[in-house]
Structures are given as structure tokens and as C-alpha cells.
Coordinates of C-alpha atoms and ligand atoms in Angstrom, one line a residue:
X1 CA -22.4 33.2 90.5
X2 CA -25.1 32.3 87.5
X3 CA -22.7 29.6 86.8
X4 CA -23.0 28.0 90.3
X5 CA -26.9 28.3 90.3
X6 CA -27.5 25.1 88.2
X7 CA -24.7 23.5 90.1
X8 CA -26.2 24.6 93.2
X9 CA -29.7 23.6 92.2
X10 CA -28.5 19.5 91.0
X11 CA -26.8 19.4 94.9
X12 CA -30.0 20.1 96.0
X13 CA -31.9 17.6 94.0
X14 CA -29.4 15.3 95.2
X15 CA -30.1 15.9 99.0
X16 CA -31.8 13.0 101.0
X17 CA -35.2 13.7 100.3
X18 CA -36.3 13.9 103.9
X19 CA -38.6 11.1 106.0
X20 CA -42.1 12.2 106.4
X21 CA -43.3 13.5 109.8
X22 CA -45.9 12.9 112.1
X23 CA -48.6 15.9 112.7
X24 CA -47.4 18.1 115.0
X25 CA -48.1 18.1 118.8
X26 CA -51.2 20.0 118.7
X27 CA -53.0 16.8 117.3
X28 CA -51.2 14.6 119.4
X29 CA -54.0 14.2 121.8
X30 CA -56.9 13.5 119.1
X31 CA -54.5 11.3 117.6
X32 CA -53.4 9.3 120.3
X33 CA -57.0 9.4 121.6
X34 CA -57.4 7.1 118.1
X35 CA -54.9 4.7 118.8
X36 CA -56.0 4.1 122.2
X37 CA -60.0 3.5 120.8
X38 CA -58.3 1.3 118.6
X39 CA -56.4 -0.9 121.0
X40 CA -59.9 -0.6 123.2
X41 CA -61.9 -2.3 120.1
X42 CA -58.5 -4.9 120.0
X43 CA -58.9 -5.9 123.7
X44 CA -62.8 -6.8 122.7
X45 CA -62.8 -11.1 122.2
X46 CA -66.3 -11.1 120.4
X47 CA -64.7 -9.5 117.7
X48 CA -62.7 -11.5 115.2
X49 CA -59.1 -10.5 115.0
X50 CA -58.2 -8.3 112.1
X51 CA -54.6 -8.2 110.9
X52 CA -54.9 -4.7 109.8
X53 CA -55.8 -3.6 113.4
X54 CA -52.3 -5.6 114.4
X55 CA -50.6 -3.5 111.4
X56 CA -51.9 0.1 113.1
X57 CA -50.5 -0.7 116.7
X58 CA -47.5 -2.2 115.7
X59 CA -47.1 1.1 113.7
X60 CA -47.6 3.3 116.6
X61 CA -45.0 5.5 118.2
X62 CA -46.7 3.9 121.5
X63 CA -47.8 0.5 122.3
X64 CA -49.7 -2.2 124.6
X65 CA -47.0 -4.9 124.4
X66 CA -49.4 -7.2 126.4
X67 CA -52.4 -5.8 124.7
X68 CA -50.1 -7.0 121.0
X69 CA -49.3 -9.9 121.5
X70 CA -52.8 -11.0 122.5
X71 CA -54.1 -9.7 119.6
X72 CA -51.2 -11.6 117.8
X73 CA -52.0 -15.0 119.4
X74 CA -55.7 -14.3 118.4
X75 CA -54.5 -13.7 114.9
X76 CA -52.4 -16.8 114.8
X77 CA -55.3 -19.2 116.0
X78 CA -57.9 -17.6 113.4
X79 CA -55.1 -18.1 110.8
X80 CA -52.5 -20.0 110.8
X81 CA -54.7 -23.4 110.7
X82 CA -56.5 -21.8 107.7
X83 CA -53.4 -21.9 105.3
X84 CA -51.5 -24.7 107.2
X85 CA -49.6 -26.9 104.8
X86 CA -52.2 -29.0 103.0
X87 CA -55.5 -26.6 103.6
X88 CA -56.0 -25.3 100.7
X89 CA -59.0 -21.9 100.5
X90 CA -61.3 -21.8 97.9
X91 CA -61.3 -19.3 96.2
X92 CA -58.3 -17.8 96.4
X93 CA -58.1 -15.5 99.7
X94 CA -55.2 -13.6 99.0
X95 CA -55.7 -10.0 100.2
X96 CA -56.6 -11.5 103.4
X97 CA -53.3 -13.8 103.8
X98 CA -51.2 -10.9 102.2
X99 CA -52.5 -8.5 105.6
X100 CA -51.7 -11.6 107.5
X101 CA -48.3 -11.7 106.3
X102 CA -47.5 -8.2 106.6
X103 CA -48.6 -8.3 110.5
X104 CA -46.5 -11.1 111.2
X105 CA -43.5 -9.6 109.7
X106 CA -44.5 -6.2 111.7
X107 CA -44.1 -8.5 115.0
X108 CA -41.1 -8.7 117.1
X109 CA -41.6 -12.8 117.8
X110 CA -42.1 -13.9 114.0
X111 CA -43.2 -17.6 113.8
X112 CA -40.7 -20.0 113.2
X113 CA -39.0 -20.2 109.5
X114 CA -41.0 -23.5 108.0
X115 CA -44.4 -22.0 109.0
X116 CA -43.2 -18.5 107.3
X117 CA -42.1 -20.2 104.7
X118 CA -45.0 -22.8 104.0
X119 CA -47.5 -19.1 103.7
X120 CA -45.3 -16.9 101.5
X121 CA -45.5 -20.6 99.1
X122 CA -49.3 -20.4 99.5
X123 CA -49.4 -16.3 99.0
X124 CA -46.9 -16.7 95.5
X125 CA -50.1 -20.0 94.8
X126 CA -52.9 -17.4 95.2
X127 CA -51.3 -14.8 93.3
X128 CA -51.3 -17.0 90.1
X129 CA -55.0 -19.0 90.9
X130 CA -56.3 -15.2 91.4
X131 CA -54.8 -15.0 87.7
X132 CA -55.7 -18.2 86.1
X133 CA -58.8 -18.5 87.3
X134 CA -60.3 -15.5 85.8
X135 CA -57.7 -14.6 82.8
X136 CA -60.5 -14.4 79.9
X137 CA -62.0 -11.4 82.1
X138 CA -59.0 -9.4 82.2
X139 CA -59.1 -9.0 86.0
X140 CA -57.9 -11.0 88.9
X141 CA -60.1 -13.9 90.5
X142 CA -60.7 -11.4 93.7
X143 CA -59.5 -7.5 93.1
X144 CA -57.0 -5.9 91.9
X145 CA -56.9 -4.5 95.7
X146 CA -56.3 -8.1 96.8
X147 CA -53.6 -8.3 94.4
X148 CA -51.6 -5.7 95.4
X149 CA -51.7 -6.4 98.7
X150 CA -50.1 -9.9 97.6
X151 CA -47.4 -8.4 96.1
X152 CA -46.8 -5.7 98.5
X153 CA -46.9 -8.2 101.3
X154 CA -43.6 -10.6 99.3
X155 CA -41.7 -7.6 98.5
X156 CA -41.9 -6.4 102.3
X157 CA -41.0 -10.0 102.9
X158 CA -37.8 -9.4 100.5
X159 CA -39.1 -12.8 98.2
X160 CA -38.7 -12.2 94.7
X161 CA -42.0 -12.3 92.6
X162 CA -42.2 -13.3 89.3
X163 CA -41.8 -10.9 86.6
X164 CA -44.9 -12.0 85.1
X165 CA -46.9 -11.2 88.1
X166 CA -45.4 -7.8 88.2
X167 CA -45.8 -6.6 85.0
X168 CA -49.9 -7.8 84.9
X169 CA -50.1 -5.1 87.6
X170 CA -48.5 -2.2 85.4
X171 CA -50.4 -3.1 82.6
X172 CA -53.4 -2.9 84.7
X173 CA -52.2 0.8 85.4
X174 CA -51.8 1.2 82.1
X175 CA -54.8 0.3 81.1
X176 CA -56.3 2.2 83.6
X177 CA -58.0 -1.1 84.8
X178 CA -58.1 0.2 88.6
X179 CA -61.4 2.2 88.2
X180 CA -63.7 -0.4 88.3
X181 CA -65.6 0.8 91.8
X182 CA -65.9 4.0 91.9
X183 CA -64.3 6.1 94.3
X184 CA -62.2 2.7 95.8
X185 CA -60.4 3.1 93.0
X186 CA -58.2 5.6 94.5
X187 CA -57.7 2.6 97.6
X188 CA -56.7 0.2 94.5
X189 CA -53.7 2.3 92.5
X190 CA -52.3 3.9 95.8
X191 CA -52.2 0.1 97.3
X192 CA -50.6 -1.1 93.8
X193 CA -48.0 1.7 93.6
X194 CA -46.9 0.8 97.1
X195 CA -46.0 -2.3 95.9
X196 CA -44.2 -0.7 92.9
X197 CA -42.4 1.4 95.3
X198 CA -41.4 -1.3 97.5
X199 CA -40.3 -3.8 95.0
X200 CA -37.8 -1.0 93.4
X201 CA -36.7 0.1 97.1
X202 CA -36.1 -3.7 98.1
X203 CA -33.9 -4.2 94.9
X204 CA -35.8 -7.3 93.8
X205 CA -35.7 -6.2 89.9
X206 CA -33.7 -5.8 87.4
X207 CA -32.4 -2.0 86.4
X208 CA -34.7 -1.9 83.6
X209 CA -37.9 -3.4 85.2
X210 CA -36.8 -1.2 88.5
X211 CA -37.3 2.5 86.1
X212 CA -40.8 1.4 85.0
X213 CA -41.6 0.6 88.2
X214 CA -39.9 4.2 89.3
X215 CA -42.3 5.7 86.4
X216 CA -45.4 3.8 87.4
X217 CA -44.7 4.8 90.9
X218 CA -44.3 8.8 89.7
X219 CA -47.6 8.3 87.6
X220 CA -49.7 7.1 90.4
X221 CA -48.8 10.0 92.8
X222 CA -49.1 12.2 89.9
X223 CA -53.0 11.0 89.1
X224 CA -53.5 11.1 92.7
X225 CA -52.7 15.2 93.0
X226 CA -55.0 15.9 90.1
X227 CA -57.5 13.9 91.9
X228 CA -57.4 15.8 94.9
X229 CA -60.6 17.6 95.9
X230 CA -61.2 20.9 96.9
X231 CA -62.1 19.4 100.0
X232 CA -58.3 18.0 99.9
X233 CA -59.0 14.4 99.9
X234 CA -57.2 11.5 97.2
X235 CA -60.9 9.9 96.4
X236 CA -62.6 10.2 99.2
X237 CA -61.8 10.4 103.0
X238 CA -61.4 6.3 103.4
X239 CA -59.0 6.2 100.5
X240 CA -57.1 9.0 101.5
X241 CA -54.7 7.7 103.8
X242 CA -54.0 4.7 101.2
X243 CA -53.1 7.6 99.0
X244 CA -50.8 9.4 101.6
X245 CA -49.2 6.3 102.1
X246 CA -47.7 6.2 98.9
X247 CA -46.1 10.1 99.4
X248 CA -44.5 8.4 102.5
X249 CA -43.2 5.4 101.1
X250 CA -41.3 7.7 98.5
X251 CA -40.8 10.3 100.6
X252 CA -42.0 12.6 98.8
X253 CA -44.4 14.5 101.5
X254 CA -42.4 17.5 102.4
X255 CA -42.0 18.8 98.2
X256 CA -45.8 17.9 97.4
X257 CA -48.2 20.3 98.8
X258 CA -50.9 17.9 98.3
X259 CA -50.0 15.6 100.8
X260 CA -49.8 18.7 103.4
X261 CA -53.3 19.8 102.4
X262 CA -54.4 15.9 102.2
X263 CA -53.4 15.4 106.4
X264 CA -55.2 18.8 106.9
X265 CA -58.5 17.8 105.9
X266 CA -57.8 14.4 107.5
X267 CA -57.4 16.0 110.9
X268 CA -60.3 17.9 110.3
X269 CA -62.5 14.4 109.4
X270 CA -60.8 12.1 112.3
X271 CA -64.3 11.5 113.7
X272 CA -65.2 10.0 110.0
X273 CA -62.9 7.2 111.2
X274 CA -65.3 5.0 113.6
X275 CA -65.0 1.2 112.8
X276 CA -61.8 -0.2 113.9
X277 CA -61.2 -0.8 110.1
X278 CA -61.4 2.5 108.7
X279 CA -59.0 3.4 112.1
X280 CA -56.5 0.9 110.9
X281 CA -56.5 2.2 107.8
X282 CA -55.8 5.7 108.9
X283 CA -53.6 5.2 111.9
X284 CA -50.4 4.8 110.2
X285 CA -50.4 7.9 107.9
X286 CA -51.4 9.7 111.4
X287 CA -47.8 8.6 112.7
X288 CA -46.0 9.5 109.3
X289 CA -45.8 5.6 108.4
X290 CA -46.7 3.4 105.2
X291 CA -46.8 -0.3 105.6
X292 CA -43.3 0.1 103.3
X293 CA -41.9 0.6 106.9
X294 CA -43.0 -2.9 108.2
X295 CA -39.5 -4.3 106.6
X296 CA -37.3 -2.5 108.8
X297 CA -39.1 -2.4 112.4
X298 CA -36.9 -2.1 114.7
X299 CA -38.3 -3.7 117.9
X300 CA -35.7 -2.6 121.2
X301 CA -37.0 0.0 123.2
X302 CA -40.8 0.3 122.3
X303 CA -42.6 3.0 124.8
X304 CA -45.2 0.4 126.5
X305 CA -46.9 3.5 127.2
X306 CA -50.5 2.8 125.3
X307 CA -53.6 2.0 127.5
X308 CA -57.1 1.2 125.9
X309 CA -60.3 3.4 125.7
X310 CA -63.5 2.4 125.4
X311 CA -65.8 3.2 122.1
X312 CA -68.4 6.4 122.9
X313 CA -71.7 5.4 123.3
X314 CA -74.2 6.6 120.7
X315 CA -75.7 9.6 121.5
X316 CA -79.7 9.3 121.9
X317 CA -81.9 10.9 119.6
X318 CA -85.4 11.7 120.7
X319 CA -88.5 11.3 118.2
X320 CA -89.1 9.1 115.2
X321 CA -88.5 9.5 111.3
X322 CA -89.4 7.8 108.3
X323 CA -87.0 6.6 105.4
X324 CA -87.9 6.0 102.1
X325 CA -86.6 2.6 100.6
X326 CA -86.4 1.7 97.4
X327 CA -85.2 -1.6 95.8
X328 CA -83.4 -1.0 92.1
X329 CA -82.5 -4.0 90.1
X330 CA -81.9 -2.7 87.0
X331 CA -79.3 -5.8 85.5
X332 CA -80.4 -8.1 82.9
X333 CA -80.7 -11.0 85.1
X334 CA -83.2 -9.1 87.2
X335 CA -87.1 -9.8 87.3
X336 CA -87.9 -5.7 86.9
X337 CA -86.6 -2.7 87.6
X338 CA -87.9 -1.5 90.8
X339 CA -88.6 -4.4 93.5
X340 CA -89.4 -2.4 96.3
X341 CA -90.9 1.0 97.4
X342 CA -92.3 1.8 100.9
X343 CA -91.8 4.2 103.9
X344 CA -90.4 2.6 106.9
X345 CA -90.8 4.7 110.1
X346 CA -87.9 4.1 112.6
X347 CA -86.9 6.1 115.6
X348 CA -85.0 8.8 114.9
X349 CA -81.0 8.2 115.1
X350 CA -81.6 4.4 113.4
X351 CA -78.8 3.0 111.6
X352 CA -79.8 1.8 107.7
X353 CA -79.3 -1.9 109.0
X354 CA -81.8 -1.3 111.3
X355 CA -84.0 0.4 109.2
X356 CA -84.0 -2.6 106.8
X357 CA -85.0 -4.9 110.0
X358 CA -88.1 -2.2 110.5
X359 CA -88.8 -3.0 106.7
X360 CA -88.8 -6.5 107.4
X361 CA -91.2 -6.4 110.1
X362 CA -93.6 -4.3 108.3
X363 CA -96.7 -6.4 107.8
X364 CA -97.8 -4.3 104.5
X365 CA -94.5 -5.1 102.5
X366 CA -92.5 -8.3 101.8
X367 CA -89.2 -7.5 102.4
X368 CA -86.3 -9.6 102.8
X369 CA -82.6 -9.0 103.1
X370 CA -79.2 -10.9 104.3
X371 CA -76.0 -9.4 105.3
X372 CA -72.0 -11.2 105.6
X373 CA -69.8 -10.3 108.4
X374 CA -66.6 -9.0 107.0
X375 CA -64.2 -7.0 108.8
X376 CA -65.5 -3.9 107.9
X377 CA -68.8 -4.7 109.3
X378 CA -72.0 -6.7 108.1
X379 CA -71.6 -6.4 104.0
X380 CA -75.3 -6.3 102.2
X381 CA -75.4 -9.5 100.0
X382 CA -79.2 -10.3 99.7
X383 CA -82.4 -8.0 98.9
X384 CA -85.5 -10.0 97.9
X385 CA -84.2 -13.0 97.6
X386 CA -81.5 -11.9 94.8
X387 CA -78.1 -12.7 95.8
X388 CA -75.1 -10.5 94.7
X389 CA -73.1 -12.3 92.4
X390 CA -69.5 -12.0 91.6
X391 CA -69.4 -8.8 89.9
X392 CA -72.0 -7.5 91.1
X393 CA -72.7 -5.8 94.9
X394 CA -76.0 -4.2 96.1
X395 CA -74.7 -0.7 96.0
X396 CA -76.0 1.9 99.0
X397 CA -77.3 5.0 97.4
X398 CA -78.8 8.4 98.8
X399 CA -81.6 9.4 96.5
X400 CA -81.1 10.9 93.2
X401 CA -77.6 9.0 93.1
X402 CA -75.1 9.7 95.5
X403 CA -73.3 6.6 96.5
X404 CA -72.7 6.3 100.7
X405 CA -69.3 5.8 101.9
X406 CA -69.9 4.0 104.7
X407 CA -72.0 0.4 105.6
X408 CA -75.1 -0.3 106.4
X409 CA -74.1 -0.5 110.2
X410 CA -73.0 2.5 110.3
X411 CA -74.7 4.9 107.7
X412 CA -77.7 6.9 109.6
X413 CA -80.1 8.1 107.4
X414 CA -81.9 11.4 107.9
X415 CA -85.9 12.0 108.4
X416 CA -87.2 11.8 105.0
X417 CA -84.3 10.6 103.4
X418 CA -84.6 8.2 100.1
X419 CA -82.3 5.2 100.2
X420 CA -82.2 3.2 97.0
X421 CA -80.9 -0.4 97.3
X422 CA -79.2 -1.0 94.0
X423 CA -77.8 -4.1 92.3
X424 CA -74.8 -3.0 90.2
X425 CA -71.9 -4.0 88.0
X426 CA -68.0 -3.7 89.7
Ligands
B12_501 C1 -63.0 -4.0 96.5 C2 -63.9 -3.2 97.3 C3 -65.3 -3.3 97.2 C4 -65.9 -4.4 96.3 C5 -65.8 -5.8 97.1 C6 -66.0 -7.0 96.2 C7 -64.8 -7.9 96.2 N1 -65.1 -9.1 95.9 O1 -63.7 -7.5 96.3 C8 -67.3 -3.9 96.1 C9 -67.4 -3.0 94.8 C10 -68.5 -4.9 96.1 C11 -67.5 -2.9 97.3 C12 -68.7 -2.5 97.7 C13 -68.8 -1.5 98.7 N2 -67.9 -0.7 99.3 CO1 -66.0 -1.2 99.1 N3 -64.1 -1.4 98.9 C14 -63.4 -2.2 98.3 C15 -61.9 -2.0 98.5 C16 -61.3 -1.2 97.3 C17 -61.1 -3.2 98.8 C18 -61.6 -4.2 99.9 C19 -60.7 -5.4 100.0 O2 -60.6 -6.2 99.1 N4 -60.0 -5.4 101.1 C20 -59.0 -6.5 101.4 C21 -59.6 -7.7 101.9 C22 -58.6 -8.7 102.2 O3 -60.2 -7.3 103.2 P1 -61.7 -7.8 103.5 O4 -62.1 -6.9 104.7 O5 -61.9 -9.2 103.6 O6 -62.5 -7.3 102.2 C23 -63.9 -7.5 102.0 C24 -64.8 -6.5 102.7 O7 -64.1 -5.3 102.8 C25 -65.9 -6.4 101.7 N5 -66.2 -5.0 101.5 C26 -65.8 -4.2 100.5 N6 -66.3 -3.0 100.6 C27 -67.0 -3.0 101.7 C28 -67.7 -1.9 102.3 C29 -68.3 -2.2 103.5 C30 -69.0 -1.0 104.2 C31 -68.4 -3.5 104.1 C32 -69.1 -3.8 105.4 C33 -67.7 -4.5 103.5 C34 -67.0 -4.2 102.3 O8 -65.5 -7.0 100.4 C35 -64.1 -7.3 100.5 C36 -63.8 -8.5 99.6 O9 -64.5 -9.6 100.0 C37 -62.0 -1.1 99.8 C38 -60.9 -0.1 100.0 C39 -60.3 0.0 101.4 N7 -59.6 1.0 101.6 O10 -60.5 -0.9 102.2 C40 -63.4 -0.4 99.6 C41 -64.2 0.1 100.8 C42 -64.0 -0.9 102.0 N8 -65.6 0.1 100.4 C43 -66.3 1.1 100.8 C44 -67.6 1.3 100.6 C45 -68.2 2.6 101.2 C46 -68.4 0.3 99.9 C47 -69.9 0.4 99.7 C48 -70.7 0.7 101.0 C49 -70.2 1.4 98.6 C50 -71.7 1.6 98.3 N9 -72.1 2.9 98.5 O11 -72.4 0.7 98.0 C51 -70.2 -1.1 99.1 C52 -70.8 -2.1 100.1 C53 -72.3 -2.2 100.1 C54 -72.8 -3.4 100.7 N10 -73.4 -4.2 99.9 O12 -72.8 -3.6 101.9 C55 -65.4 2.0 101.7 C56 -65.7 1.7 103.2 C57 -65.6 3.0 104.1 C58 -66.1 2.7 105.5 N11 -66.7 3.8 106.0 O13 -66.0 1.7 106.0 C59 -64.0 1.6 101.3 C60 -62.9 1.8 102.3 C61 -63.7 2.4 100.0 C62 -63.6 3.9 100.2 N12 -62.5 4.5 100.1 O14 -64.6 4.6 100.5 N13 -66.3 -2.6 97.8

């Protein structure tokens, strides 16, 4: 009998590991309630089509074929001119063609072969400008976020990438190059060891590239269960489901308790999840999916069963408040430390962007701010007149030093509350 134990115990190990699960039906409705907000913010034209947001439906257990396709058609006009065959984007925008590639390889009508072809040729082009052009700093042109992405989004194409390419990610591991911002670096090595895991699964290596993939892969999940919080989360809540991606993708949810506790705290936070961004970004861990699952979709029979609700309206707060900004420029390139320092009274319930547009109208204070659209809302890129450069962002901060996880559309500050307006190093 103690002889068969070990024997026993190998069979075991041997087992299918099984596929991760969606949460059980008593979050059904919550969840489902997401999906639906997020096909609602889909259905809305003034907002640009996000590739991302196509990812999450098509990676729903229901869907809006009409409400889809739309969306895909949408995606296809902002897009497909933008890396037709001679237009060439400077800088290199390769996260964004990577999520562009992954939708349209998620889609049951894919475009025909010469158009696919022509943007996988301009992905593999980014990959190495994003290299080249920045080599003497160590780091890719873009991020390593953007990076992965790239890779991911060829090996879920089943195109080989060159070695090269490959192994400039694992030595970025290695080096432990992914922490450059904070608490996105948790978004950065999850997104990277999906492509790991992807490019072993596909069988586009060689064996002995394939087990250092295989260890990288094991390393990232490990550093991402001695991250986890008490409060269960891989970073932070945002990052979290890029984290629980990779448990799926190596299905390896059921035999790590972190991932359990990780889609416990996440059900607990799904009202955290506002912007149809951050929804994207959660949706698919939500249905027990990882964008590894976007090379085999299976397209007969999809329940057209999803129908679109409409975002909440903010709830009205009575009463004013007043929020202390500061402006903190504390970079050698900066004309002093502190630019800025006022109260700005606002009514209560104000988001920080529009506590900013208060502080522009103030008549005792010069202040002066621009913002980007970006998909995950209006980015700060100008305080008095200094422009963020490169590597460098105006970071949100709650006063002493706490660094916001959200934007400034959708961060509300409390009465009282300091904001500082930073300009820091990535
Ligand atoms: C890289 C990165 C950054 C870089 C971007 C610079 C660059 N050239 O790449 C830097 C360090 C500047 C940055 C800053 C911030 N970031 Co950031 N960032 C990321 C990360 C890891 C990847 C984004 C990306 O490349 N996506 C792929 C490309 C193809 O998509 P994209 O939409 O075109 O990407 C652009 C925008 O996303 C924009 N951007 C990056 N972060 C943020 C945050 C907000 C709120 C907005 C509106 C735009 C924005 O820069 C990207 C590159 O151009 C994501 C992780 C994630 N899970 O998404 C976090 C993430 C988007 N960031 C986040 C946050 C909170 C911030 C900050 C608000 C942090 C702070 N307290 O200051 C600031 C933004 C402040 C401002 N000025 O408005 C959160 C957003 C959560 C939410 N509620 O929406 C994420 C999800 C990280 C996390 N897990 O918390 N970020």
C-alpha cells in the first residue's frame, strides 16, 4: 500500500489539470449586469471604439451579435486605414495594433488574408522600431506593457516571433525591468507571462527555449502569490484580473488558492469597475477566460441572448467642499519645486477634472492644465505650462503620498482633501 502512494500521487500530477470556472450562479446577475453596461457604453457612437471592449463581448458566455459586429465595423473604420499598407505610425503604436489584432482574430468574420497579413507584417515592424529606437535606454520605445501585448497578439495569431524578440522579454523579467510604475507593474509581468504561456502552448519554440519560457511563466505566478494583499488583490484591483489571467491561461486556478481568494475580493469590488476600460479589462476573468482563449473561439451556436443597459446616473450630492491643490515639480528640468498651492471650492460630489476647471477659473490663481483623450479617459499631460515628457507623467496623488488608482474623470476627491499634482519619473 506505501508502495502505491508515490505511484498514486505521480497519476495524480499527471491528471488534466482542470479548465478554470466561471463564479458561480449566485454572481451571475452582478456579473451579467457588467457585461450588459458594457455592451450599453459599446452601443454609444460618440465614443471611439475600443478593441478591448470588442475582446470582453466576444469573450462572453452571451452576446449581442448585431450589437458585435457594429462595434466591429466601427473598429475596422478607426483602424484599418491607420496601418493600411504604406501608412506608416510614428512612433511606434504597438500595444494598440496588438489589441487590434487580438479582436479581429476573436471575430467570427476575420478580414480577408492579405489585409491580415499586411498588419501582423506591421505588428512584427513595431516590435523591433519599439526596440531600436530606444535600445541605449534598456526599455522599449513605448512599454514593456505595449510589448507584450505585441507578442501575445502573434503568438495567438500562431506567427512565429523571432527569438531575439522573445528572449529581450525574459531578460526583462530577469532583470526585474517590469517595475518601472508602480503598482502597473503587476498589469506589465502578468501581460508578459501570458505571452510566455502562449508561445510554449502554441508550440512556436524550440524544446529548450519552450522550458525557459515554462520557468518564466512559473516565476511570474509565483511573484504574483507573494504579492497578494491581505486585501487579496495581485497589485491592486485594476491589475488584478491581468494577474488572474495568467492562473487561467495555465490552468492553474483550481490548485492555487490565491486565485480563489483573488475572484473573491474582485466580486466584492465589481462597482470599482466603472469605465468601459477597466470593464473590459475585468470581464473576461469574470467568465473564467484569458485572452489565451481567443486562438480557439469557436463561433456556432453563440446564445444572442445579451441586451444593453444604460450607465447609472451620478448620484447628486448636496452642499459644497473645498480641495486643496498643490502643484509638485520636483525634476531637474523644473523651474521650482512647488508651482502651485490654493483651495478650490467646488460643489460637493465634483470629479478632480472638474475641480482643476474650478482652479482655472479662479481669478486669484494662474492655473493652467491640458488633458489627452485616451481610452481610459482624458490622461493629464499639461500643469502650468510644463508638458509631460517621455518618461515622465503628472502623477495623481492624495496628500502625504498615496498614489490614486483611478483618472482625473473619475477620481472624486473628499471635502478637505489635499491633491498634489506631481511631475515624476516612469
Ligand atoms: C504604462 C501605464 C502607464 C504609463 C503610461 C505612459 C506610456 N507611454 O506608456 C504612466 C506611468 C504614465 C501611467 C500613468 C498613470 N496611470 Co497607468 N497604466 C499603464 C499600464 C501599465 C499600461 C497602459 C497601456 O500601455 N495600455 C495599452 C495601450 C495600447 O492602451 P492605451 O489605452 O492607448 O494606453 C494609454 C493610456 O492607457 C494612457 N494611460 C496610462 N495609464 C493611464 C491612466 C489613466 C487614468 C488614463 C486616463 C490614461 C492612462 O497611457 C497609455 C499609453 O499611451 C496600465 C495597465 C492596464 N491594466 O491597463 C496602467 C493603468 C491604465 N494606469 C492606471 C493609473 C491609475 C494611472 C495614473 C492615474 C496613476 C497616478 N496616480 O498618477 C497615471 C495617469 C495620471 C494622468 N496624468 O492622467 C490604472 C487605471 C485604473 C483606472 N481606474 O482606470 C491602470 C489600469 C494600472 C492599475 N492597475 O492601476 N500609466
Amino acid at each position: 500500500m506505501w508502495l502505491l502512494l508515490p505511484l498514486l500521487g505521480a497519476a495524480v500530477l499527471a491528471l488534466p489539470a482542470q479548465p478554470c470556472e466561471a463564479p458561480g450562479e449566485a454572481v451571475a446577475g452582478p456579473v451579467r449586469a457588467l457585461s450588459a453596461r458594457l455592451l450599453g457604453l459599446a452601443g454609444d457612437p460618440a465614443r471611439d471604439p475600443d478593441p478591448s471592449v470588442y475582446l470582453a463581448l466576444r469573450l462572453g458566455p452571451e452576446h449581442s451579435l448585431r450589437g458585435e459586429e457594429r462595434y466591429l465595423r466601427r473598429l475596422q473604420d478607426a483602424f484599418q486605414h491607420r496601418y493600411g499598407r504604406s501608412a506608416e505610425v510614428e512612433p511606434p503604436e504597438t500595444g494598440r495594433l496588438a489589441l487590434y489584432l487580438l479582436g479581429l482574430q476573436a471575430t467570427c468574420h476575420p478580414p480577408d488574408h492579405g489585409a491580415l497579413r499586411s498588419l501582423v507584417t506591421w505588428l512584427k515592424f513595431y516590435l523591433e522600431e519599439d526596440w531600436t529606437g530606444s535600445r541605449h535606454h534598456g526599455h522599449p520605445l513605448t512599454s514593456y506593457y505595449q510589448y507584450s501585448l505585441g507578442v501575445l497578439a502573434l503568438c495567438v495569431h500562431r506567427k512565429r516571433v523571432r527569438e531575439e524578440v522573445i528572449r529581450r522579454l525574459l531578460a526583462a523579467q530577469a532583470r526585474g525591468s517590469f517595475s518601472h510604475a508602480g503598482a502597473s507593474a503587476t498589469d506589465t509581468a502578468a501581460v508578459a507571462a501570458l505571452a510566455f504561456a502562449c508561445l510554449e502552448r502554441q508550440q512556436l519554440v524550440g524544446a529548450r527555449l519552450a522550458g525557459e519560457l515554462r520557468a518564466a511563466t512559473r516565476g511570474a505566478r509565483r511573484g504574483m502569490e507573494e504579492a497578494q494583499g491581505p486585501d487579496g488583490f495581485f497589485g491592486n484591483v485594476y491589475s488584478t484580473p491581468w494577474a488572474m489571467q495568467v492562473f487561467i491561461a495555465t490552468n492553474s486556478c483550481q490548485t492555487q488558492p490565491g486565485y480563489s481568494r483573488a475572484m473573491d475580493a474582485l466580486l466584492e469590488n465589481l462597482d470599482a469597475f466603472t469605465t468601459a476600460a477597466t470593464m473590459a479589462q475585468v470581464l473576461p476573468v469574470l467568465h473564467g477566460r484569458s485572452y489565451l482563449d481567443i486562438a480557439s473561439m469557436r463561433c456556432q451556436e453563440e446564445p444572442d441572448t445579451l441586451t444593453p443597459l444604460s450607465p447609472e446616473p451620478q448620484t447628486e450630492v448636496p452642499g459644497n467642499m473645498t480641495v486643496h491643490l498643490v502643484v509638485e515639480c520636483p525634476l531637474p528640468q523644473c523651474p521650482q519645486d512647488q508651482l502651485y498651492d490654493q483651495m478650490v471650492p467646488v460643489p460637493a460630489g465634483t470629479s478632480l477634472l472638474d475641480v482643476l476647471v474650478a482652479a482655472t477659473a479662479l481669478g486669484s490663481s494662474n492655473f493652467t492644465f491640458d488633458t489627452q483623450d485616451t481610452p481610459q479617459g482624458p490622461f493629464l499631460s499639461q500643469v502650468q505650462g510644463l508638458e509631460a515628457q517621455k518618461r515622465s507623467y503628472w502623477q495623481l496623488l492624495r496628500a502625504p503620498d498615496t498614489s490614486l488608482q483611478m483618472g482625473v474623470a473619475d477620481y472624486r476627491p473628499a471635502d478637505e482633501e489635499t491633491i498634489i499634482l506631481r511631475l515624476s519619473e516612469w
